[in-house]
Amino acid sequence: MDKETLDKAVELNEEIDNIREILRHKSLYIWNGVYRQYADHRYYTTEEINAKLQEILTAELERKKKEFAEL
């Protein structure tokens, strides 16, 4: 395996891990740019938006896993 392929594999692995971490949460929220853990500093999504985001992220995760397997 050459360095370019290895770098791409590491990058894909990090992206896959990030998406998995996001999908672990049942309720997604949109970060408003404030580094605080208080609920009033988060903008929660509606159930419809949350479902669509989960669907998009799941599809992206599968695409990246497939791409990783092809390396």
mmCIF file of N, CA and C in Angstrom:
data_model
loop_
_atom_site.group_PDB
_atom_site.id
_atom_site.type_symbol
_atom_site.label_atom_id
_atom_site.label_comp_id
_atom_site.label_asym_id
_atom_site.label_seq_id
_atom_site.Cartn_x
_atom_site.Cartn_y
_atom_site.Cartn_z
ATOM 1 N N MET A 1 0.848 -1.171 0.000
ATOM 2 C CA MET A 1 0.000 0.000 0.000
ATOM 3 C C MET A 1 0.897 1.238 0.000
ATOM 4 N N ASP A 2 0.639 2.144 -0.929
ATOM 5 C CA ASP A 2 1.448 3.352 -0.990
ATOM 6 C C ASP A 2 0.932 4.406 -0.016
ATOM 7 N N LYS A 3 1.709 5.460 0.150
ATOM 8 C CA LYS A 3 1.394 6.498 1.145
ATOM 9 C C LYS A 3 0.080 7.205 0.820
ATOM 10 N N GLU A 4 -0.174 7.455 -0.441
ATOM 11 C CA GLU A 4 -1.398 8.152 -0.835
ATOM 12 C C GLU A 4 -2.641 7.328 -0.463
ATOM 13 N N THR A 5 -2.593 6.033 -0.719
ATOM 14 C CA THR A 5 -3.709 5.156 -0.377
ATOM 15 C C THR A 5 -3.884 5.071 1.137
ATOM 16 N N LEU A 6 -2.784 4.981 1.839
ATOM 17 C CA LEU A 6 -2.830 4.924 3.299
ATOM 18 C C LEU A 6 -3.417 6.208 3.877
ATOM 19 N N ASP A 7 -3.001 7.359 3.351
ATOM 20 C CA ASP A 7 -3.546 8.639 3.814
ATOM 21 C C ASP A 7 -5.053 8.717 3.570
ATOM 22 N N LYS A 8 -5.480 8.252 2.398
ATOM 23 C CA LYS A 8 -6.904 8.259 2.066
ATOM 24 C C LYS A 8 -7.673 7.332 3.006
ATOM 25 N N ALA A 9 -7.094 6.169 3.326
ATOM 26 C CA ALA A 9 -7.739 5.221 4.232
ATOM 27 C C ALA A 9 -7.883 5.810 5.628
ATOM 28 N N VAL A 10 -6.864 6.482 6.105
ATOM 29 C CA VAL A 10 -6.918 7.114 7.432
ATOM 30 C C VAL A 10 -7.983 8.205 7.448
ATOM 31 N N GLU A 11 -8.033 9.007 6.402
ATOM 32 C CA GLU A 11 -9.025 10.081 6.313
ATOM 33 C C GLU A 11 -10.444 9.505 6.296
ATOM 34 N N LEU A 12 -10.669 8.471 5.500
ATOM 35 C CA LEU A 12 -11.989 7.849 5.437
ATOM 36 C C LEU A 12 -12.377 7.234 6.779
ATOM 37 N N ASN A 13 -11.421 6.610 7.438
ATOM 38 C CA ASN A 13 -11.693 6.008 8.735
ATOM 39 C C ASN A 13 -12.121 7.063 9.755
ATOM 40 N N GLU A 14 -11.467 8.206 9.748
ATOM 41 C CA GLU A 14 -11.845 9.298 10.650
ATOM 42 C C GLU A 14 -13.251 9.806 10.341
ATOM 43 N N GLU A 15 -13.571 9.942 9.050
ATOM 44 C CA GLU A 15 -14.896 10.408 8.662
ATOM 45 C C GLU A 15 -15.968 9.401 9.062
ATOM 46 N N ILE A 16 -15.682 8.113 8.886
ATOM 47 C CA ILE A 16 -16.622 7.065 9.280
ATOM 48 C C ILE A 16 -16.864 7.114 10.786
ATOM 49 N N ASP A 17 -15.805 7.253 11.560
ATOM 50 C CA ASP A 17 -15.938 7.346 13.018
ATOM 51 C C ASP A 17 -16.753 8.562 13.430
ATOM 52 N N ASN A 18 -16.528 9.695 12.769
ATOM 53 C CA ASN A 18 -17.279 10.912 13.085
ATOM 54 C C ASN A 18 -18.775 10.739 12.802
ATOM 55 N N ILE A 19 -19.097 10.128 11.667
ATOM 56 C CA ILE A 19 -20.507 9.921 11.324
ATOM 57 C C ILE A 19 -21.149 8.954 12.313
ATOM 58 N N ARG A 20 -20.438 7.895 12.676
ATOM 59 C CA ARG A 20 -20.970 6.948 13.665
ATOM 60 C C ARG A 20 -21.246 7.644 14.997
ATOM 61 N N GLU A 21 -20.359 8.530 15.403
ATOM 62 C CA GLU A 21 -20.540 9.270 16.654
ATOM 63 C C GLU A 21 -21.793 10.144 16.580
ATOM 64 N N ILE A 22 -22.003 10.797 15.461
ATOM 65 C CA ILE A 22 -23.186 11.642 15.284
ATOM 66 C C ILE A 22 -24.451 10.797 15.335
ATOM 67 N N LEU A 23 -24.418 9.636 14.668
ATOM 68 C CA LEU A 23 -25.610 8.790 14.595
ATOM 69 C C LEU A 23 -25.952 8.110 15.922
ATOM 70 N N ARG A 24 -25.035 8.084 16.859
ATOM 71 C CA ARG A 24 -25.322 7.488 18.178
ATOM 72 C C ARG A 24 -26.375 8.275 18.937
ATOM 73 N N HIS A 25 -26.474 9.567 18.656
ATOM 74 C CA HIS A 25 -27.435 10.417 19.353
ATOM 75 C C HIS A 25 -28.802 10.302 18.683
ATOM 76 N N LYS A 26 -29.830 10.146 19.495
ATOM 77 C CA LYS A 26 -31.180 10.000 18.951
ATOM 78 C C LYS A 26 -31.714 11.322 18.419
ATOM 79 N N SER A 27 -31.301 12.404 19.046
ATOM 80 C CA SER A 27 -31.795 13.714 18.661
ATOM 81 C C SER A 27 -30.615 14.580 18.237
ATOM 82 N N LEU A 28 -30.640 15.023 17.012
ATOM 83 C CA LEU A 28 -29.563 15.866 16.506
ATOM 84 C C LEU A 28 -29.885 17.336 16.766
ATOM 85 N N TYR A 29 -28.851 18.129 16.888
ATOM 86 C CA TYR A 29 -29.060 19.561 17.018
ATOM 87 C C TYR A 29 -28.047 20.287 16.156
ATOM 88 N N ILE A 30 -28.372 21.511 15.845
ATOM 89 C CA ILE A 30 -27.499 22.341 15.020
ATOM 90 C C ILE A 30 -26.696 23.222 15.958
ATOM 91 N N TRP A 31 -25.386 23.145 15.849
ATOM 92 C CA TRP A 31 -24.513 23.918 16.706
ATOM 93 C C TRP A 31 -24.583 25.384 16.315
ATOM 94 N N ASN A 32 -24.711 26.262 17.299
ATOM 95 C CA ASN A 32 -24.833 27.688 17.014
ATOM 96 C C ASN A 32 -23.518 28.448 17.173
ATOM 97 N N GLY A 33 -22.421 27.718 17.359
ATOM 98 C CA GLY A 33 -21.124 28.359 17.431
ATOM 99 C C GLY A 33 -20.687 28.754 18.821
ATOM 100 N N VAL A 34 -21.453 28.370 19.845
ATOM 101 C CA VAL A 34 -21.121 28.717 21.219
ATOM 102 C C VAL A 34 -20.581 27.481 21.919
ATOM 103 N N TYR A 35 -19.447 27.621 22.591
ATOM 104 C CA TYR A 35 -18.838 26.496 23.303
ATOM 105 C C TYR A 35 -19.415 26.381 24.705
ATOM 106 N N ARG A 36 -20.670 26.009 24.784
ATOM 107 C CA ARG A 36 -21.301 25.794 26.077
ATOM 108 C C ARG A 36 -22.161 24.556 25.990
ATOM 109 N N GLN A 37 -22.325 23.898 27.104
ATOM 110 C CA GLN A 37 -23.104 22.663 27.135
ATOM 111 C C GLN A 37 -24.552 22.878 27.564
ATOM 112 N N TYR A 38 -24.945 24.095 27.768
ATOM 113 C CA TYR A 38 -26.295 24.366 28.220
ATOM 114 C C TYR A 38 -27.289 24.231 27.085
ATOM 115 N N ALA A 39 -28.466 23.718 27.413
ATOM 116 C CA ALA A 39 -29.481 23.456 26.394
ATOM 117 C C ALA A 39 -29.900 24.718 25.641
ATOM 118 N N ASP A 40 -29.882 25.876 26.292
ATOM 119 C CA ASP A 40 -30.315 27.091 25.612
ATOM 120 C C ASP A 40 -29.320 27.554 24.548
ATOM 121 N N HIS A 41 -28.164 26.927 24.474
ATOM 122 C CA HIS A 41 -27.183 27.283 23.450
ATOM 123 C C HIS A 41 -27.204 26.307 22.278
ATOM 124 N N ARG A 42 -28.210 25.446 22.240
ATOM 125 C CA ARG A 42 -28.351 24.495 21.145
ATOM 126 C C ARG A 42 -29.660 24.745 20.431
ATOM 127 N N TYR A 43 -29.674 24.476 19.159
ATOM 128 C CA TYR A 43 -30.897 24.588 18.381
ATOM 129 C C TYR A 43 -31.281 23.184 17.925
ATOM 130 N N TYR A 44 -32.266 22.615 18.590
ATOM 131 C CA TYR A 44 -32.697 21.264 18.257
ATOM 132 C C TYR A 44 -33.501 21.260 16.967
ATOM 133 N N THR A 45 -33.409 20.176 16.243
ATOM 134 C CA THR A 45 -34.136 20.061 14.986
ATOM 135 C C THR A 45 -35.523 19.468 15.242
ATOM 136 N N THR A 46 -36.400 19.633 14.276
ATOM 137 C CA THR A 46 -37.721 19.016 14.379
ATOM 138 C C THR A 46 -37.581 17.522 14.094
ATOM 139 N N GLU A 47 -38.614 16.759 14.383
ATOM 140 C CA GLU A 47 -38.568 15.315 14.141
ATOM 141 C C GLU A 47 -38.381 15.004 12.657
ATOM 142 N N GLU A 48 -39.019 15.787 11.782
ATOM 143 C CA GLU A 48 -38.901 15.557 10.343
ATOM 144 C C GLU A 48 -37.478 15.832 9.854
ATOM 145 N N ILE A 49 -36.909 16.928 10.311
ATOM 146 C CA ILE A 49 -35.538 17.266 9.927
ATOM 147 C C ILE A 49 -34.578 16.251 10.517
ATOM 148 N N ASN A 50 -34.810 15.858 11.752
ATOM 149 C CA ASN A 50 -33.964 14.874 12.405
ATOM 150 C C ASN A 50 -33.974 13.557 11.626
ATOM 151 N N ALA A 51 -35.151 13.100 11.212
ATOM 152 C CA ALA A 51 -35.261 11.854 10.454
ATOM 153 C C ALA A 51 -34.516 11.959 9.120
ATOM 154 N N LYS A 52 -34.660 13.092 8.453
ATOM 155 C CA LYS A 52 -33.982 13.284 7.158
ATOM 156 C C LYS A 52 -32.463 13.325 7.347
ATOM 157 N N LEU A 53 -31.996 14.015 8.386
ATOM 158 C CA LEU A 53 -30.558 14.067 8.664
ATOM 159 C C LEU A 53 -30.010 12.678 8.985
ATOM 160 N N GLN A 54 -30.750 11.904 9.764
ATOM 161 C CA GLN A 54 -30.336 10.537 10.083
ATOM 162 C C GLN A 54 -30.230 9.711 8.798
ATOM 163 N N GLU A 55 -31.199 9.878 7.912
ATOM 164 C CA GLU A 55 -31.207 9.144 6.643
ATOM 165 C C GLU A 55 -30.008 9.531 5.777
ATOM 166 N N ILE A 56 -29.740 10.813 5.685
ATOM 167 C CA ILE A 56 -28.613 11.301 4.885
ATOM 168 C C ILE A 56 -27.291 10.796 5.462
ATOM 169 N N LEU A 57 -27.145 10.887 6.771
ATOM 170 C CA LEU A 57 -25.905 10.438 7.412
ATOM 171 C C LEU A 57 -25.702 8.933 7.275
ATOM 172 N N THR A 58 -26.780 8.177 7.368
ATOM 173 C CA THR A 58 -26.676 6.726 7.209
ATOM 174 C C THR A 58 -26.231 6.378 5.791
ATOM 175 N N ALA A 59 -26.795 7.055 4.795
ATOM 176 C CA ALA A 59 -26.405 6.822 3.409
ATOM 177 C C ALA A 59 -24.937 7.204 3.194
ATOM 178 N N GLU A 60 -24.531 8.314 3.769
ATOM 179 C CA GLU A 60 -23.140 8.758 3.640
ATOM 180 C C GLU A 60 -22.195 7.773 4.320
ATOM 181 N N LEU A 61 -22.595 7.246 5.469
ATOM 182 C CA LEU A 61 -21.788 6.258 6.173
ATOM 183 C C LEU A 61 -21.598 5.008 5.313
ATOM 184 N N GLU A 62 -22.655 4.531 4.704
ATOM 185 C CA GLU A 62 -22.560 3.347 3.841
ATOM 186 C C GLU A 62 -21.663 3.615 2.633
ATOM 187 N N ARG A 63 -21.763 4.812 2.056
ATOM 188 C CA ARG A 63 -20.933 5.167 0.908
ATOM 189 C C ARG A 63 -19.456 5.188 1.284
ATOM 190 N N LYS A 64 -19.158 5.767 2.434
ATOM 191 C CA LYS A 64 -17.771 5.848 2.882
ATOM 192 C C LYS A 64 -17.221 4.470 3.258
ATOM 193 N N LYS A 65 -18.052 3.617 3.865
ATOM 194 C CA LYS A 65 -17.623 2.255 4.179
ATOM 195 C C LYS A 65 -17.295 1.482 2.899
ATOM 196 N N LYS A 66 -18.126 1.661 1.878
ATOM 197 C CA LYS A 66 -17.891 0.996 0.597
ATOM 198 C C LYS A 66 -16.586 1.488 -0.025
ATOM 199 N N GLU A 67 -16.389 2.810 0.006
ATOM 200 C CA GLU A 67 -15.172 3.396 -0.540
ATOM 201 C C GLU A 67 -13.939 2.895 0.224
ATOM 202 N N PHE A 68 -14.058 2.773 1.543
ATOM 203 C CA PHE A 68 -12.961 2.284 2.369
ATOM 204 C C PHE A 68 -12.644 0.825 2.021
ATOM 205 N N ALA A 69 -13.695 0.028 1.819
ATOM 206 C CA ALA A 69 -13.499 -1.388 1.484
ATOM 207 C C ALA A 69 -12.816 -1.556 0.132
ATOM 208 N N GLU A 70 -13.032 -0.617 -0.777
ATOM 209 C CA GLU A 70 -12.426 -0.693 -2.100
ATOM 210 C C GLU A 70 -10.934 -0.364 -2.075
ATOM 211 N N LEU A 71 -10.473 0.323 -1.019
ATOM 212 C CA LEU A 71 -9.042 0.624 -0.910
ATOM 213 C C LEU A 71 -8.333 -0.631 -0.595
#
